[in-house]
PDB file of C-alpha atoms and ligand atoms in Angstrom:
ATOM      1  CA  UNK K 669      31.889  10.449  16.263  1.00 51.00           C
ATOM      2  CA  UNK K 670      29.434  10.809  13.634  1.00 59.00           C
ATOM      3  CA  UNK K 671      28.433  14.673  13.142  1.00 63.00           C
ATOM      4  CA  UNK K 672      24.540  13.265  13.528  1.00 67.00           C
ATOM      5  CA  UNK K 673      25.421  12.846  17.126  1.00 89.00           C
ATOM      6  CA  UNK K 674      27.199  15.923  17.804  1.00 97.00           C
ATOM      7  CA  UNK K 675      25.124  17.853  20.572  1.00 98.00           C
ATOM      8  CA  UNK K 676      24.621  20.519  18.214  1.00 98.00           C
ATOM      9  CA  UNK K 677      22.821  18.242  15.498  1.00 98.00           C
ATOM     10  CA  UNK K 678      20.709  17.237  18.619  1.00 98.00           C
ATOM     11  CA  UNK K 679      20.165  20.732  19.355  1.00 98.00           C
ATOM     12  CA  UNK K 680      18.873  21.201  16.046  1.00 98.00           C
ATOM     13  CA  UNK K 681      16.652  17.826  15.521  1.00 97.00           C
ATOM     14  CA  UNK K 682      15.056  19.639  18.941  1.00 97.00           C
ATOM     15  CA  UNK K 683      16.082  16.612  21.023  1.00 97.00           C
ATOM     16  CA  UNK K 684      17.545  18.855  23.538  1.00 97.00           C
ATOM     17  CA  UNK K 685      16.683  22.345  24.932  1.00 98.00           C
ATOM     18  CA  UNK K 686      18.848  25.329  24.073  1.00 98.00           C
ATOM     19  CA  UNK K 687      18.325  29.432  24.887  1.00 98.00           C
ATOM     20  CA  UNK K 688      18.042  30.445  21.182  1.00 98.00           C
ATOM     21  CA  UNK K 689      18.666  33.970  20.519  1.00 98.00           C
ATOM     22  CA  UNK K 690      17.802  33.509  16.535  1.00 98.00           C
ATOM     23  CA  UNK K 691      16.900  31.105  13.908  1.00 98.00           C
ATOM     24  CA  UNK K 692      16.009  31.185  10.406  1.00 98.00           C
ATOM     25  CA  UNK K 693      16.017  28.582   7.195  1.00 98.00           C
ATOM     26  CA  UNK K 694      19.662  27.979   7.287  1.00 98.00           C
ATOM     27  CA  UNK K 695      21.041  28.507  10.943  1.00 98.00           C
ATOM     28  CA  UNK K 696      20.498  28.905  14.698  1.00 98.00           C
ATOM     29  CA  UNK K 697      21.754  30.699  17.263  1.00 99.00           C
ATOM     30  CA  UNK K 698      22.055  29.660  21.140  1.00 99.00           C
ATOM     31  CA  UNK K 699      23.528  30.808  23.964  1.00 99.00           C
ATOM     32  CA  UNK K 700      26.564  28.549  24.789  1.00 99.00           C
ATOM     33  CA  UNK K 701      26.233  26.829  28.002  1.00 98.00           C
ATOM     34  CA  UNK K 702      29.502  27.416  29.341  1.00 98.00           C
ATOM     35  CA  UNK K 703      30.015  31.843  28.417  1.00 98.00           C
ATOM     36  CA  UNK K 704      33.386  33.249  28.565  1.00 98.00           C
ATOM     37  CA  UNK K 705      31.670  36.662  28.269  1.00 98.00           C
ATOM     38  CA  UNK K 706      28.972  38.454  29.002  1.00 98.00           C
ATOM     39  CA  UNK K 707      27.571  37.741  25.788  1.00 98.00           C
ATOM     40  CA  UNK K 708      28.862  34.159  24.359  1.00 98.00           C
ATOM     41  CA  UNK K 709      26.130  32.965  21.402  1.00 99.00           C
ATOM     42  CA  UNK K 710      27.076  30.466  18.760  1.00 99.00           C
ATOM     43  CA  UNK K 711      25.800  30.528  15.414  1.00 99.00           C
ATOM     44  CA  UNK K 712      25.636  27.000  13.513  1.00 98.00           C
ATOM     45  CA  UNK K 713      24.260  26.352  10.283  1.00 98.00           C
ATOM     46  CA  UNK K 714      21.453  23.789  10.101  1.00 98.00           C
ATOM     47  CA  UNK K 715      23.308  21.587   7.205  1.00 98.00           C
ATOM     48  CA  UNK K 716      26.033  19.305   9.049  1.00 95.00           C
ATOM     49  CA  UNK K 717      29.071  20.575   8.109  1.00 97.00           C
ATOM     50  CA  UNK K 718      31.987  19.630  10.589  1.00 98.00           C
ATOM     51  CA  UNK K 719      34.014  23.019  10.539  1.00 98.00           C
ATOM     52  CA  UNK K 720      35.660  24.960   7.730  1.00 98.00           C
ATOM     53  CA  UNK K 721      37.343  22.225   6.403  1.00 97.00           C
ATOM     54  CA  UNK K 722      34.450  20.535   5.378  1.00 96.00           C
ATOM     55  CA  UNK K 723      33.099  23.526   3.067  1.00 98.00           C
ATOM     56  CA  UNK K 724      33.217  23.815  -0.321  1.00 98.00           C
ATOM     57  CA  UNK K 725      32.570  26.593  -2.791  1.00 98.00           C
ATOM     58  CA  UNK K 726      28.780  26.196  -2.707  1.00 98.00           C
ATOM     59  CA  UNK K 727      28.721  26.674   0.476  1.00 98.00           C
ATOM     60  CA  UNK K 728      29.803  30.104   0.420  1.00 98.00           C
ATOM     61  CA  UNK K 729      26.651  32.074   0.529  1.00 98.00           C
ATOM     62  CA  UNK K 730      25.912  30.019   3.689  1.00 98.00           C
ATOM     63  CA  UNK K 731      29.270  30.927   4.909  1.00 98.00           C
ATOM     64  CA  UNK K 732      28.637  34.581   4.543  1.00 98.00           C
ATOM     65  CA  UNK K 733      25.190  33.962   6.365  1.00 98.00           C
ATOM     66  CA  UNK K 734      26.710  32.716   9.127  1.00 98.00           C
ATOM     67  CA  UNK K 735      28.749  36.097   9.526  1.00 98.00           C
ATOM     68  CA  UNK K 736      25.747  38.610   8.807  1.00 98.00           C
ATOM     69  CA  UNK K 737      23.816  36.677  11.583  1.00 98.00           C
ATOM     70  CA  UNK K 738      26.735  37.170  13.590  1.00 98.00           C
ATOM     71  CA  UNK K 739      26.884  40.675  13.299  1.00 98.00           C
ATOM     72  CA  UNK K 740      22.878  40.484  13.775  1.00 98.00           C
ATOM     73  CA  UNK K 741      23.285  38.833  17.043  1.00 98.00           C
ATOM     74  CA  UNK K 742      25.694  40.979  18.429  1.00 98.00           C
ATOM     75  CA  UNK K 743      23.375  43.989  18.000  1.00 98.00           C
ATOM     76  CA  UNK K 744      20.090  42.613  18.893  1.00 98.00           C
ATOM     77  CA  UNK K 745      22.693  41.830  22.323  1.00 98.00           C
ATOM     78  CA  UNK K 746      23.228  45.437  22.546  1.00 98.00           C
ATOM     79  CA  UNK K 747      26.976  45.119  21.580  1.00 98.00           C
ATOM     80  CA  UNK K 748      29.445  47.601  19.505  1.00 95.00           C
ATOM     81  CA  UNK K 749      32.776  45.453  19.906  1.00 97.00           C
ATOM     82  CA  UNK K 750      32.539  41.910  20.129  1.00 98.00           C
ATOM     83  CA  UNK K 751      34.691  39.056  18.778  1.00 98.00           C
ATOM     84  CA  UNK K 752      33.677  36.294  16.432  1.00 98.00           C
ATOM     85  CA  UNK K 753      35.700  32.876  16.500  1.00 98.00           C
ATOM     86  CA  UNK K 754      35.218  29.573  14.840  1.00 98.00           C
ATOM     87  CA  UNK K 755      37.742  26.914  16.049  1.00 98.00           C
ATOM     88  CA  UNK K 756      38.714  24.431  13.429  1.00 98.00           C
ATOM     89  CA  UNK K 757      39.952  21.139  14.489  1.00 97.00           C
ATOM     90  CA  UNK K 758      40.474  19.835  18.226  1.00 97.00           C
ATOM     91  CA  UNK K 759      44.486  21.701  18.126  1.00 97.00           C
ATOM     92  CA  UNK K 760      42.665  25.126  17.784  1.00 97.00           C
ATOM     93  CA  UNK K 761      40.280  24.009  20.825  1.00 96.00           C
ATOM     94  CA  UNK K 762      37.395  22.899  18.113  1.00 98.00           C
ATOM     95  CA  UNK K 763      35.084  20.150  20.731  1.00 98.00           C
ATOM     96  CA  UNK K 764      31.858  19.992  19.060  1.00 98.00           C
ATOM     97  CA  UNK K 765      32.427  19.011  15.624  1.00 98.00           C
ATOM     98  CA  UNK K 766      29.567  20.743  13.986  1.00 98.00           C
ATOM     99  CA  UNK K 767      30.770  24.397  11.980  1.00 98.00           C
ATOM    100  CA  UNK K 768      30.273  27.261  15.001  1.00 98.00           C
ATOM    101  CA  UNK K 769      30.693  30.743  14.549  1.00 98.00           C
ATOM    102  CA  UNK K 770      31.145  32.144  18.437  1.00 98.00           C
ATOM    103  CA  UNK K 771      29.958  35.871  19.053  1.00 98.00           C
ATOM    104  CA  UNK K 772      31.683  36.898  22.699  1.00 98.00           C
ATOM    105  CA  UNK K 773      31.685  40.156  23.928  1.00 98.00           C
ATOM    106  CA  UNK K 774      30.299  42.500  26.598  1.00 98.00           C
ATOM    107  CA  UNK K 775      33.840  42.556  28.407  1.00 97.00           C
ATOM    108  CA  UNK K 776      37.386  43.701  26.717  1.00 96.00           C
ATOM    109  CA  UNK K 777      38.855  40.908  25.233  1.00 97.00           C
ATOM    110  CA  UNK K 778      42.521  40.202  25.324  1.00 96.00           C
ATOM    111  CA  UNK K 779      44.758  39.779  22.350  1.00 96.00           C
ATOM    112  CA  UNK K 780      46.275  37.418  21.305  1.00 94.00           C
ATOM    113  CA  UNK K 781      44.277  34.692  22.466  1.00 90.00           C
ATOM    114  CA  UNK K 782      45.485  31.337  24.260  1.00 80.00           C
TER     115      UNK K 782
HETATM  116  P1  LIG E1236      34.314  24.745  20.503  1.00 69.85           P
HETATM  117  O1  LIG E1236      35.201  24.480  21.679  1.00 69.85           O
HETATM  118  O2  LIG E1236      34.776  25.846  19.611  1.00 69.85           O
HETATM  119  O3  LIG E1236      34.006  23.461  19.740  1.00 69.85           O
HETATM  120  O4  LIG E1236      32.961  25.281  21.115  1.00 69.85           O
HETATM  121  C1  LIG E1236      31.932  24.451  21.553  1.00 69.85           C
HETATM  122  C2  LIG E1236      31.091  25.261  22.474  1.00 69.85           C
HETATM  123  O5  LIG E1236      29.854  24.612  22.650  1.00 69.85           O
HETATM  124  C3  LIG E1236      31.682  25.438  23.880  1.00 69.85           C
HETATM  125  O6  LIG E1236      31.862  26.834  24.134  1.00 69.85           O
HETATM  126  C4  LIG E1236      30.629  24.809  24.799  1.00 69.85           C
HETATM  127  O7  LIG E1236      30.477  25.499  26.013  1.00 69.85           O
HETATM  128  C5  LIG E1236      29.385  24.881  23.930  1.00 69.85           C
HETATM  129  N1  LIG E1236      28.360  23.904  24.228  1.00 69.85           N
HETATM  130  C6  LIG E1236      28.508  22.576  24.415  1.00 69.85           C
HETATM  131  N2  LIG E1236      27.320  21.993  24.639  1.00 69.85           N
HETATM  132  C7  LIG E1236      26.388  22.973  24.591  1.00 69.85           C
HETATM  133  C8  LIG E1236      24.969  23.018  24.741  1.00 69.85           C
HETATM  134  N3  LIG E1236      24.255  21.916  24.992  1.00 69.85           N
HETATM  135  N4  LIG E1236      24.340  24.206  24.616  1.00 69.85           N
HETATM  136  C9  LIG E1236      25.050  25.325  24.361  1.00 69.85           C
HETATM  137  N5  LIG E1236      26.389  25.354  24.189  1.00 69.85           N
HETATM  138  C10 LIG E1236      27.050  24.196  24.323  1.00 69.85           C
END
């Protein structure tokens, strides 16, 4: 599938709703639709890139964007421990193939995970 039809580049051309949580130039964060937490928020960047195999050095101010809005996210959620993931590639559970960082927390999170 093309990355233009992902459901998160629909998300973003605002062809479908989402509960956004934060946006700014470069990214936007949503609640995900299906949380495994309390607190489950996904942080994408608004340039298509599929996940982190797709990035290249330039992109690694956006990469460290991505992170600080993160860490932004959890706290405007009221969170001190939370866990970030970004699954890359459909073996590591990756099923929207548009770069996500998740933020879950809320709950105590197991390690390691499945
Ligand atoms: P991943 O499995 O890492 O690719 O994560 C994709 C995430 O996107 C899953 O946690 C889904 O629940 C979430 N998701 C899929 N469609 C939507 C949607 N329309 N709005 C919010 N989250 C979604």
């Amino acid at each position: 599938m093309a990355e233009s039809e992902t459901i998160f580049a629909r998300i973003l051309r605002g062809e479908i709703p989402c509960d956004e949580v934060y946006a700014d130039e470069l990214c936007l964060a949503f609640r995900d639709i299906q949380p495994q937490a309390p607190v489950h928020v996904l942080v994408i960047p608004r340039e298509p890139l599929v996940n982190l195999c797709d990035a290249e050095p330039r992109h690694q101010a956006l990469l460290g964007h991505l992170l600080l809005v993160a860490a932004r996210v959890a706290q405007q959620e009221g969170l001190s421990s939370w866990r970030t993931v970004i699954n890359n590639g459909a073996e590591a559970g990756q099923t929207v193939f548009h770069l996500h960082v998740h933020v879950i927390g809320g709950r105590p999170l197991l390690w390691p995970p499945g």
